[in-house]
Short mmCIF file of C-alpha atoms and ligand atoms in Angstrom, two decimals:
data_model
loop_
_atom_site.label_atom_id
_atom_site.label_comp_id
_atom_site.label_asym_id
_atom_site.label_seq_id
_atom_site.Cartn_x
_atom_site.Cartn_y
_atom_site.Cartn_z
CA UNK A 1 123.16 205.84 129.54
CA UNK A 2 124.88 209.02 128.24
CA UNK A 3 123.66 210.47 124.94
CA UNK A 4 125.31 208.99 121.88
CA UNK A 5 126.36 212.10 120.00
CA UNK A 6 128.43 210.14 117.49
CA UNK A 7 127.45 207.18 115.37
CA UNK A 8 129.00 203.86 116.44
CA UNK A 9 130.82 203.72 113.09
CA UNK A 10 132.43 207.14 113.68
CA UNK A 11 133.43 206.30 117.26
CA UNK A 12 134.85 202.89 116.36
CA UNK A 13 136.93 204.28 113.52
CA UNK A 14 139.43 204.71 116.38
CA UNK A 15 139.60 200.93 116.94
CA UNK A 16 142.14 199.06 114.80
CA UNK A 17 140.05 195.84 114.78
CA UNK A 18 136.68 197.42 113.94
CA UNK A 19 134.95 196.83 110.63
CA UNK A 20 131.77 198.17 109.05
CA UNK A 21 131.92 195.68 106.19
CA UNK A 22 128.29 194.72 105.39
CA UNK A 23 129.07 190.98 105.18
CA UNK A 24 130.77 191.00 108.60
CA UNK A 25 127.85 192.93 110.10
CA UNK A 26 125.27 190.58 108.58
CA UNK A 27 127.17 187.54 109.86
CA UNK A 28 127.27 188.99 113.38
CA UNK A 29 123.55 189.82 113.49
CA UNK A 30 122.19 186.39 114.34
CA UNK A 31 122.91 183.23 116.28
CA UNK A 32 121.32 179.79 115.78
CA UNK A 33 118.04 180.66 117.53
CA UNK A 34 116.19 181.37 114.29
CA UNK A 35 115.71 185.01 115.35
CA UNK A 36 116.66 187.61 112.74
CA UNK A 37 116.89 191.28 113.75
CA UNK A 38 115.42 193.75 111.26
CA UNK A 39 118.77 195.53 110.69
CA UNK A 40 122.32 194.34 111.37
CA UNK A 41 124.69 195.96 113.91
CA UNK A 42 126.68 199.04 112.87
CA UNK A 43 130.15 197.74 113.69
CA UNK A 44 131.92 194.45 114.40
CA UNK A 45 135.16 194.48 116.41
CA UNK A 46 137.16 191.34 115.74
CA UNK A 47 139.29 191.21 118.87
CA UNK A 48 142.58 189.38 119.02
CA UNK A 49 143.69 190.40 122.53
CA UNK A 50 142.23 191.42 125.87
CA UNK A 51 143.49 194.94 125.13
CA UNK A 52 141.34 194.98 121.97
CA UNK A 53 138.31 194.12 124.12
CA UNK A 54 139.21 196.75 126.73
CA UNK A 55 139.59 199.47 124.09
CA UNK A 56 136.24 198.52 122.55
CA UNK A 57 134.49 198.76 125.90
CA UNK A 58 136.20 202.03 126.82
CA UNK A 59 134.99 203.57 123.55
CA UNK A 60 131.49 202.19 123.98
CA UNK A 61 131.31 203.31 127.61
CA UNK A 62 132.51 206.81 126.87
CA UNK A 63 129.93 207.28 124.11
CA UNK A 64 127.03 205.25 125.52
CA UNK A 65 127.03 202.68 122.72
CA UNK A 66 125.41 199.27 123.22
CA UNK A 67 127.77 196.30 122.94
CA UNK A 68 126.90 192.67 122.15
CA UNK A 69 129.60 190.16 123.17
CA UNK A 70 129.93 187.32 120.69
CA UNK A 71 131.68 183.97 120.67
CA UNK A 72 130.97 181.72 117.70
CA UNK A 73 127.27 182.57 117.48
CA UNK A 74 125.82 179.09 118.09
CA UNK A 75 123.53 180.30 120.88
CA UNK A 76 119.89 179.25 120.76
CA UNK A 77 118.25 182.11 122.66
CA UNK A 78 119.14 185.17 120.57
CA UNK A 79 121.76 186.20 123.18
CA UNK A 80 124.41 187.18 120.66
CA UNK A 81 122.00 188.58 118.08
CA UNK A 82 122.67 192.26 117.41
CA UNK A 83 120.88 195.07 115.65
CA UNK A 84 121.21 198.59 114.28
CA UNK A 85 122.94 201.04 116.63
CA UNK A 86 124.88 198.24 118.36
CA UNK A 87 128.50 197.14 118.21
CA UNK A 88 129.43 193.46 118.27
CA UNK A 89 132.58 192.57 120.20
CA UNK A 90 133.58 189.28 118.61
CA UNK A 91 136.16 187.29 120.60
CA UNK A 92 136.15 184.16 118.44
CA UNK A 93 139.62 185.08 117.15
CA UNK A 94 141.04 184.89 120.70
CA UNK A 95 141.34 181.15 120.43
CA UNK A 96 144.60 180.07 122.04
CA UNK A 97 145.12 177.48 124.72
CA UNK A 98 147.59 179.31 126.95
CA UNK A 99 148.57 176.47 129.29
CA UNK A 100 147.66 172.96 130.37
CA UNK A 101 148.85 171.69 133.74
CA UNK A 102 148.44 167.89 133.67
CA UNK A 103 149.27 167.53 137.37
CA UNK A 104 146.85 170.17 138.68
CA UNK A 105 144.48 169.09 135.86
CA UNK A 106 143.73 172.64 134.74
CA UNK A 107 143.82 174.55 131.45
CA UNK A 108 144.10 178.29 130.89
CA UNK A 109 142.39 179.34 127.66
CA UNK A 110 141.24 182.34 125.69
CA UNK A 111 137.46 182.72 125.25
CA UNK A 112 137.24 181.99 121.53
CA UNK A 113 138.77 178.52 121.70
CA UNK A 114 136.29 175.84 120.66
CA UNK A 115 135.02 173.43 123.28
CA UNK A 116 136.18 170.44 121.19
CA UNK A 117 139.67 171.94 120.81
CA UNK A 118 140.06 172.10 124.59
CA UNK A 119 138.99 168.48 124.82
CA UNK A 120 141.39 167.37 122.10
CA UNK A 121 144.26 169.13 123.86
CA UNK A 122 143.26 167.70 127.25
CA UNK A 123 143.08 164.19 125.76
CA UNK A 124 146.80 164.33 124.97
CA UNK A 125 147.34 164.32 128.74
CA UNK A 126 144.76 161.63 129.53
CA UNK A 127 142.29 164.31 130.65
CA UNK A 128 138.95 165.74 129.50
CA UNK A 129 136.83 168.88 129.93
CA UNK A 130 133.42 167.70 131.08
CA UNK A 131 130.82 170.26 129.88
CA UNK A 132 130.37 169.08 126.28
CA UNK A 133 127.42 170.70 124.49
CA UNK A 134 126.21 168.86 121.40
CA UNK A 135 127.68 171.89 119.60
CA UNK A 136 131.17 171.07 120.97
CA UNK A 137 132.89 171.39 117.59
CA UNK A 138 131.42 174.83 116.84
CA UNK A 139 130.86 176.65 120.15
CA UNK A 140 133.38 178.72 122.11
CA UNK A 141 134.41 178.34 125.74
CA UNK A 142 133.53 182.01 126.34
CA UNK A 143 130.02 181.39 125.02
CA UNK A 144 129.78 178.25 127.17
CA UNK A 145 130.74 180.29 130.22
CA UNK A 146 128.32 183.11 129.40
CA UNK A 147 125.43 180.62 129.05
CA UNK A 148 126.57 178.15 131.73
CA UNK A 149 126.30 175.53 129.00
CA UNK A 150 125.47 171.91 129.64
CA UNK A 151 126.05 168.81 127.58
CA UNK A 152 125.93 165.06 127.61
CA UNK A 153 128.60 164.38 130.23
CA UNK A 154 126.95 166.90 132.55
CA UNK A 155 124.73 164.02 133.69
CA UNK A 156 127.62 162.93 135.90
CA UNK A 157 130.12 165.80 135.98
CA UNK A 158 127.95 168.90 136.24
CA UNK A 159 127.50 171.92 133.97
CA UNK A 160 130.04 174.61 133.02
CA UNK A 161 129.92 176.28 136.45
CA UNK A 162 131.35 173.11 138.01
CA UNK A 163 134.35 173.21 135.68
CA UNK A 164 135.45 176.85 135.65
CA UNK A 165 137.83 177.83 138.45
CA UNK A 166 138.80 181.37 137.48
CA UNK A 167 138.11 184.10 134.93
CA UNK A 168 139.54 187.32 133.58
CA UNK A 169 136.70 189.63 132.59
CA UNK A 170 136.75 193.06 130.94
CA UNK A 171 134.11 195.17 132.66
CA UNK A 172 131.80 197.61 130.88
CA UNK A 173 134.16 200.54 131.47
CA UNK A 174 137.22 198.64 130.20
CA UNK A 175 138.76 197.63 133.57
CA UNK A 176 140.04 194.06 133.97
CA UNK A 177 138.50 191.98 136.78
CA UNK A 178 139.90 188.63 137.93
CA UNK A 179 137.44 186.26 139.61
CA UNK A 180 137.82 182.85 141.23
CA UNK A 181 141.20 181.20 141.62
CA UNK A 182 143.57 178.57 140.21
CA UNK A 183 143.00 176.08 143.04
CA UNK A 184 140.30 173.42 143.23
CA UNK A 185 138.97 174.88 146.50
CA UNK A 186 138.70 178.49 147.70
CA UNK A 187 136.00 180.58 149.37
CA UNK A 188 137.54 184.04 149.84
CA UNK A 189 134.87 186.69 149.33
CA UNK A 190 131.65 186.47 147.38
CA UNK A 191 131.65 184.06 144.43
CA UNK A 192 131.87 186.53 141.56
CA UNK A 193 133.15 183.72 139.37
CA UNK A 194 129.84 181.86 139.70
CA UNK A 195 127.98 185.11 139.10
CA UNK A 196 129.73 185.80 135.79
CA UNK A 197 129.06 182.22 134.62
CA UNK A 198 125.61 182.23 133.03
CA UNK A 199 125.34 186.04 132.95
CA UNK A 200 124.90 186.02 129.15
CA UNK A 201 127.33 188.83 128.42
CA UNK A 202 125.54 191.33 130.67
CA UNK A 203 128.23 191.74 133.37
CA UNK A 204 131.46 191.78 131.35
CA UNK A 205 133.34 190.09 128.53
CA UNK A 206 135.32 186.98 129.44
CA UNK A 207 138.85 187.20 128.02
CA UNK A 208 140.51 184.27 129.81
CA UNK A 209 139.37 181.22 131.76
CA UNK A 210 141.02 178.68 134.03
CA UNK A 211 139.22 175.39 133.48
CA UNK A 212 139.09 172.28 135.58
CA UNK A 213 139.98 169.10 133.70
CA UNK A 214 139.29 165.55 134.85
CA UNK A 215 140.98 162.19 134.32
CA UNK A 216 139.66 160.38 131.25
CA UNK A 217 137.61 157.39 132.41
CA UNK A 218 139.50 154.11 132.19
CA UNK A 219 136.47 152.44 130.65
CA UNK A 220 133.10 153.41 129.15
CA UNK A 221 130.10 151.23 128.34
CA UNK A 222 127.20 152.26 126.11
CA UNK A 223 123.63 151.08 125.68
CA UNK A 224 120.79 152.03 123.32
CA UNK A 225 117.21 151.31 124.36
CA UNK A 226 114.13 151.72 122.16
CA UNK A 227 110.54 152.25 123.32
CA UNK A 228 107.05 152.40 121.84
CA UNK A 229 106.70 156.08 122.63
CA UNK A 230 108.43 159.01 124.27
CA UNK A 231 106.40 158.96 127.48
CA UNK A 232 107.50 155.39 128.14
CA UNK A 233 111.09 156.41 127.44
CA UNK A 234 110.65 159.26 129.93
CA UNK A 235 109.44 156.78 132.56
CA UNK A 236 112.47 154.58 131.89
CA UNK A 237 114.84 157.54 132.32
CA UNK A 238 113.15 158.42 135.61
CA UNK A 239 113.54 154.79 136.71
CA UNK A 240 117.31 155.04 136.19
CA UNK A 241 117.48 158.14 138.39
CA UNK A 242 115.24 156.52 140.99
CA UNK A 243 117.55 153.47 141.05
CA UNK A 244 120.36 155.82 142.17
CA UNK A 245 122.51 155.04 139.15
CA UNK A 246 124.77 157.80 137.85
CA UNK A 247 125.25 157.35 134.08
CA UNK A 248 127.74 159.71 132.45
CA UNK A 249 125.36 160.17 129.50
CA UNK A 250 121.58 159.76 129.45
CA UNK A 251 120.02 161.23 126.32
CA UNK A 252 116.53 160.79 124.96
CA UNK A 253 115.15 161.34 121.43
CA UNK A 254 111.52 161.11 120.31
CA UNK A 255 110.10 159.65 117.09
CA UNK A 256 110.18 162.95 115.17
CA UNK A 257 113.85 163.44 116.02
CA UNK A 258 114.73 159.87 115.04
CA UNK A 259 112.98 160.39 111.70
CA UNK A 260 114.92 163.61 111.08
CA UNK A 261 118.29 162.09 112.08
CA UNK A 262 117.68 159.00 109.91
CA UNK A 263 116.76 161.17 106.95
CA UNK A 264 119.76 163.46 107.37
CA UNK A 265 122.42 160.89 108.16
CA UNK A 266 121.20 157.56 106.74
CA UNK A 267 120.83 155.80 110.11
CA UNK A 268 117.80 153.54 110.79
CA UNK A 269 116.82 154.21 114.38
CA UNK A 270 113.15 154.91 113.73
CA UNK A 271 112.59 151.35 112.47
CA UNK A 272 113.57 150.14 115.93
CA UNK A 273 111.15 152.18 117.99
CA UNK A 274 109.18 155.35 118.67
CA UNK A 275 111.72 156.75 121.14
CA UNK A 276 115.36 156.16 121.96
CA UNK A 277 117.43 156.38 125.13
CA UNK A 278 121.21 156.47 125.00
CA UNK A 279 123.00 155.60 128.24
CA UNK A 280 126.71 155.53 128.91
CA UNK A 281 128.51 154.66 132.13
CA UNK A 282 132.16 155.20 132.89
CA UNK A 283 134.89 154.34 135.39
CA UNK A 284 136.33 151.09 136.69
CA UNK A 285 132.88 149.61 137.31
CA UNK A 286 131.29 150.89 134.08
CA UNK A 287 130.10 147.45 132.97
CA UNK A 288 128.49 146.74 136.35
CA UNK A 289 126.79 150.13 136.35
CA UNK A 290 125.49 149.50 132.83
CA UNK A 291 124.01 146.20 134.07
CA UNK A 292 122.05 148.26 136.57
CA UNK A 293 120.94 150.69 133.83
CA UNK A 294 119.81 147.78 131.69
CA UNK A 295 117.83 146.27 134.56
CA UNK A 296 116.12 149.63 135.18
CA UNK A 297 115.07 150.24 131.55
CA UNK A 298 114.26 146.65 130.51
CA UNK A 299 110.69 146.63 131.88
CA UNK A 300 109.85 149.64 129.68
CA UNK A 301 111.87 148.95 126.52
CA UNK A 302 111.00 147.02 123.36
CA UNK A 303 114.68 146.59 122.51
CA UNK A 304 117.91 147.06 124.48
CA UNK A 305 121.26 146.86 122.73
CA UNK A 306 124.74 147.27 124.22
CA UNK A 307 127.37 148.79 121.94
CA UNK A 308 129.80 146.07 120.90
CA UNK A 309 132.78 148.39 120.55
CA UNK A 310 133.98 152.00 120.67
CA UNK A 311 132.96 152.64 117.04
CA UNK A 312 129.37 151.59 117.68
CA UNK A 313 129.27 153.69 120.86
CA UNK A 314 130.60 156.71 118.96
CA UNK A 315 127.94 156.26 116.26
CA UNK A 316 125.19 156.26 118.90
CA UNK A 317 126.57 159.43 120.52
CA UNK A 318 126.87 161.00 117.05
CA UNK A 319 123.16 160.33 116.41
CA UNK A 320 122.31 162.49 119.40
CA UNK A 321 124.77 165.23 118.37
CA UNK A 322 123.17 165.23 114.90
CA UNK A 323 119.67 165.84 116.30
CA UNK A 324 119.51 169.65 116.14
CA UNK A 325 121.27 170.06 112.76
CA UNK A 326 118.98 167.35 111.32
CA UNK A 327 115.85 169.11 112.58
CA UNK A 328 117.11 172.47 111.32
CA UNK A 329 116.76 171.07 107.77
CA UNK A 330 113.00 170.67 108.20
CA UNK A 331 112.11 174.33 108.62
CA UNK A 332 112.58 177.26 110.94
CA UNK A 333 113.19 175.86 114.41
CA UNK A 334 112.66 177.48 117.81
CA UNK A 335 114.34 175.41 120.50
CA UNK A 336 112.81 175.21 123.94
CA UNK A 337 115.01 174.44 126.93
CA UNK A 338 112.78 173.71 129.88
CA UNK A 339 113.92 171.63 132.84
CA UNK A 340 111.64 169.62 135.12
CA UNK A 341 112.21 167.38 138.14
CA UNK A 342 113.67 164.15 136.80
CA UNK A 343 110.75 162.02 137.96
CA UNK A 344 108.32 164.12 135.88
CA UNK A 345 109.78 163.62 132.42
CA UNK A 346 106.86 161.51 131.17
CA UNK A 347 104.37 164.16 132.31
CA UNK A 348 106.42 166.80 130.51
CA UNK A 349 106.31 164.83 127.25
CA UNK A 350 102.54 164.33 127.61
CA UNK A 351 102.15 168.07 128.22
CA UNK A 352 104.17 168.88 125.10
CA UNK A 353 101.93 166.67 122.97
CA UNK A 354 98.98 168.56 124.35
CA UNK A 355 100.60 171.93 123.53
CA UNK A 356 101.31 170.80 119.96
CA UNK A 357 97.69 169.72 119.54
CA UNK A 358 96.31 172.98 120.93
CA UNK A 359 98.63 175.44 119.16
CA UNK A 360 98.82 173.50 115.90
CA UNK A 361 102.63 173.66 115.74
CA UNK A 362 104.89 170.67 115.26
CA UNK A 363 106.99 169.90 118.35
CA UNK A 364 109.76 167.30 118.39
CA UNK A 365 111.93 166.70 121.41
CA UNK A 366 115.30 165.58 122.68
CA UNK A 367 116.27 165.62 126.34
CA UNK A 368 119.30 165.49 128.58
CA UNK A 369 117.23 163.02 130.57
CA UNK A 370 119.50 162.65 133.61
CA UNK A 371 119.11 166.38 134.27
CA UNK A 372 115.39 166.58 133.45
CA UNK A 373 116.34 169.09 130.72
CA UNK A 374 114.11 168.90 127.62
CA UNK A 375 114.63 170.56 124.27
CA UNK A 376 111.19 170.66 122.68
CA UNK A 377 111.77 172.03 119.17
CA UNK A 378 109.02 173.98 117.49
CA UNK A 379 109.33 173.45 113.74
CA UNK A 380 107.51 175.91 111.47
CA UNK A 381 107.70 176.70 107.75
CA UNK A 382 110.63 178.69 106.38
CA UNK A 383 108.37 181.70 105.84
CA UNK A 384 106.77 181.56 109.30
CA UNK A 385 107.79 183.53 112.39
CA UNK A 386 109.18 181.97 115.55
CA UNK A 387 108.74 185.15 117.58
CA UNK A 388 105.04 185.65 116.90
CA UNK A 389 101.85 183.66 116.41
CA UNK A 390 101.53 179.94 117.21
CA UNK A 391 105.29 179.37 117.69
CA UNK A 392 105.48 182.04 120.36
CA UNK A 393 102.29 180.81 122.00
CA UNK A 394 103.76 177.29 122.15
CA UNK A 395 107.00 178.59 123.71
CA UNK A 396 105.00 180.42 126.40
CA UNK A 397 102.92 177.32 127.08
CA UNK A 398 106.08 175.22 127.44
CA UNK A 399 107.28 177.57 130.13
CA UNK A 400 103.99 177.31 132.00
CA UNK A 401 104.08 173.53 131.66
CA UNK A 402 107.56 173.46 133.18
CA UNK A 403 106.48 175.70 136.04
CA UNK A 404 103.40 173.54 136.73
CA UNK A 405 105.69 170.53 137.04
CA UNK A 406 108.04 172.37 139.42
CA UNK A 407 110.58 173.22 136.73
CA UNK A 408 112.23 176.17 135.04
CA UNK A 409 112.23 178.21 131.83
CA UNK A 410 115.76 177.42 130.71
CA UNK A 411 118.11 174.63 131.72
CA UNK A 412 121.21 175.58 129.74
CA UNK A 413 120.65 177.82 126.70
CA UNK A 414 119.93 180.98 128.66
CA UNK A 415 117.16 183.55 128.47
CA UNK A 416 118.71 185.65 125.71
CA UNK A 417 116.20 187.70 123.85
CA UNK A 418 113.56 185.10 123.17
CA UNK A 419 112.55 184.04 126.69
CA UNK A 420 112.87 187.34 128.46
CA UNK A 421 109.18 188.04 128.91
CA UNK A 422 108.74 185.04 131.23
CA UNK A 423 111.75 185.71 133.48
CA UNK A 424 109.93 187.91 135.98
CA UNK A 425 107.22 185.31 136.42
CA UNK A 426 109.78 182.70 137.43
CA UNK A 427 112.11 184.87 139.51
CA UNK A 428 109.59 187.06 141.30
CA UNK A 429 109.87 190.78 141.98
CA UNK A 430 112.41 190.68 144.81
CA UNK A 431 114.90 188.45 143.04
CA UNK A 432 114.52 190.32 139.77
CA UNK A 433 115.11 193.72 141.37
CA UNK A 434 118.21 192.44 143.21
CA UNK A 435 119.52 190.96 139.97
CA UNK A 436 118.94 194.25 138.14
CA UNK A 437 120.82 196.08 140.93
CA UNK A 438 123.75 193.67 140.48
CA UNK A 439 123.68 194.25 136.74
CA UNK A 440 123.77 197.98 137.20
CA UNK A 441 126.64 197.73 139.74
CA UNK A 442 128.69 196.03 137.02
CA UNK A 443 127.41 198.17 134.17
CA UNK A 444 125.92 201.45 135.42
CA UNK A 445 125.56 202.86 131.88
CA UNK A 446 123.66 199.76 130.72
CA UNK A 447 125.73 199.20 127.57
CA UNK A 448 126.30 195.44 127.86
CA UNK A 449 123.87 193.27 125.90
CA UNK A 450 120.82 195.47 126.58
CA UNK A 451 117.43 193.79 126.23
CA UNK A 452 118.82 190.35 127.00
CA UNK A 453 118.71 187.96 129.98
CA UNK A 454 117.02 189.77 132.90
C1 FAD B 1 123.62 172.06 117.00
C2 FAD B 1 123.64 172.75 118.34
C3 FAD B 1 123.67 171.99 119.49
C4 FAD B 1 123.71 172.61 120.75
N1 FAD B 1 123.78 171.84 121.88
C5 FAD B 1 123.87 172.43 123.08
C6 FAD B 1 123.97 171.64 124.27
O1 FAD B 1 123.98 170.40 124.23
N2 FAD B 1 124.08 172.29 125.46
C7 FAD B 1 124.08 173.66 125.53
O2 FAD B 1 124.19 174.21 126.63
N3 FAD B 1 123.98 174.42 124.44
C8 FAD B 1 123.88 173.85 123.21
N4 FAD B 1 123.79 174.62 122.08
C9 FAD B 1 123.74 176.09 122.21
C10 FAD B 1 125.11 176.82 122.11
O3 FAD B 1 126.06 176.07 121.39
C11 FAD B 1 125.62 177.16 123.50
O4 FAD B 1 124.73 178.08 124.13
C12 FAD B 1 127.03 177.76 123.53
O5 FAD B 1 127.45 177.88 124.88
C13 FAD B 1 127.12 179.12 122.86
O6 FAD B 1 128.49 179.41 122.61
P1 FAD B 1 128.87 180.46 121.47
O7 FAD B 1 130.33 180.61 121.47
O8 FAD B 1 128.27 180.07 120.18
O9 FAD B 1 128.16 181.76 122.04
P2 FAD B 1 127.37 182.91 121.31
O10 FAD B 1 126.15 182.40 120.64
O11 FAD B 1 128.30 183.70 120.49
O12 FAD B 1 126.91 183.76 122.58
C14 FAD B 1 126.04 183.22 123.54
C15 FAD B 1 125.87 184.22 124.68
O13 FAD B 1 127.11 184.38 125.35
C16 FAD B 1 127.56 185.72 125.29
N5 FAD B 1 129.01 185.63 125.11
C17 FAD B 1 129.69 184.96 124.16
N6 FAD B 1 131.01 185.02 124.37
C18 FAD B 1 131.19 185.77 125.49
C19 FAD B 1 132.32 186.19 126.23
N7 FAD B 1 133.57 185.88 125.88
N8 FAD B 1 132.11 186.94 127.34
C20 FAD B 1 130.87 187.29 127.73
N9 FAD B 1 129.77 186.92 127.06
C21 FAD B 1 129.92 186.16 125.96
C22 FAD B 1 126.78 186.35 124.15
O14 FAD B 1 126.59 187.75 124.32
C23 FAD B 1 125.46 185.61 124.23
O15 FAD B 1 124.66 186.18 125.22
C24 FAD B 1 123.71 174.03 120.82
C25 FAD B 1 123.67 174.80 119.65
C26 FAD B 1 123.63 174.17 118.41
C27 FAD B 1 123.62 175.02 117.18
#
């Protein structure tokens, strides 16, 4: 990286959208991971157009200034956290839906548009956008793309990568790259589109995306099952997968999460059991498929209840969406994101109990059970650290547990800042060095999101 002879504030005085306002800088310093950098970034550039982004990157490139791309800052891995000496390029103001083609079933959007806004617009045409993180109403499409976000419907429809056809990306030196295509199929050249998705703001800044939409299911059916404990619920979820049923939602919550949700929202799930599984099926045969789900979970469950109507189904889905915000009221939360083979969920929950006992931290869990993706949440006191001491030890042990079970460090939140020290162990030297070479081909000066991801 060239020397930085000027301060970021002096260099970015040339950018019409840059601000050094202390409140703006403080707001752009953190995401929802619980990590707080010691000092906020020097400058925030609130971009409104792709040209704003290109100018920001040209200035940063010329002067060797580190840039942190930012959507709406709901990330859970510290990926959009920024510190002194850095410039935040905030694209949350680029939030227009540019086009929806109901026949091709595609949407062209700017990166700052909220996930839920895309879905609301798609719904007007009888369509939906499948990757729906629990943060749908607060997270941006650009952030979803940069983290390859997952969500509830991903159980059936796949994660973000399966729903993004094309991208416009501003590279580190300010040039505009177009990747992918507007068609459903296409294999010309290497798949740079797939490479950008999940690259956590290290290869470029997404300024436009062509998304794949899908027909809204003609029918959905929903079921809630309660169990004595989370390991039994894990076995039930694995039984659904083993029965070759493809629910569109399969979400699991443990006793601690049910307690927190009940307390925060006034529901009464915990009275009904020590763990909860939410299953939804969709399509013409949704009711038949739900029969099969019910048959698979019944031997494990203490109570199985089918939602009587759409309102009851929506309330059950809302309980799962409320899980993280409810737990965030209890203390400082560090959210794990391991994924394991789907038939090993029960072992993963047993392993987490063991980690909690050994490290002395409180761990409560939810899981996208159909994908084997667990979110064990480490809850510590407001004055305790999540990056040091027992919380960090527990995070490291979770990773090793996942690896022992044949799994991975992060299923959907990304590596960010907080999981970086375990990346090499999972990827191995050869893969890591190739990935670093790719990163440096895109960003030879190393200005994009340094210290994050790989
Ligand atoms: C309550 C709650 C529930 C959640 N549930 C889920 C869930 O179910 N599934 C899930 O996957 N995640 C979930 N998340 C995590 C988070 O919402 C996702 O990671 C989301 O994709 C982040 O989007 P964002 O706009 O907030 O990105 P940010 O936090 O702003 O950024 C995330 C990363 O993307 C990069 N980035 C952002 N925008 C761009 C861009 N335009 N171009 C290049 N890089 C960019 C940043 O540098 C950073 O590395 C949840 C978070 C919360 C708070």
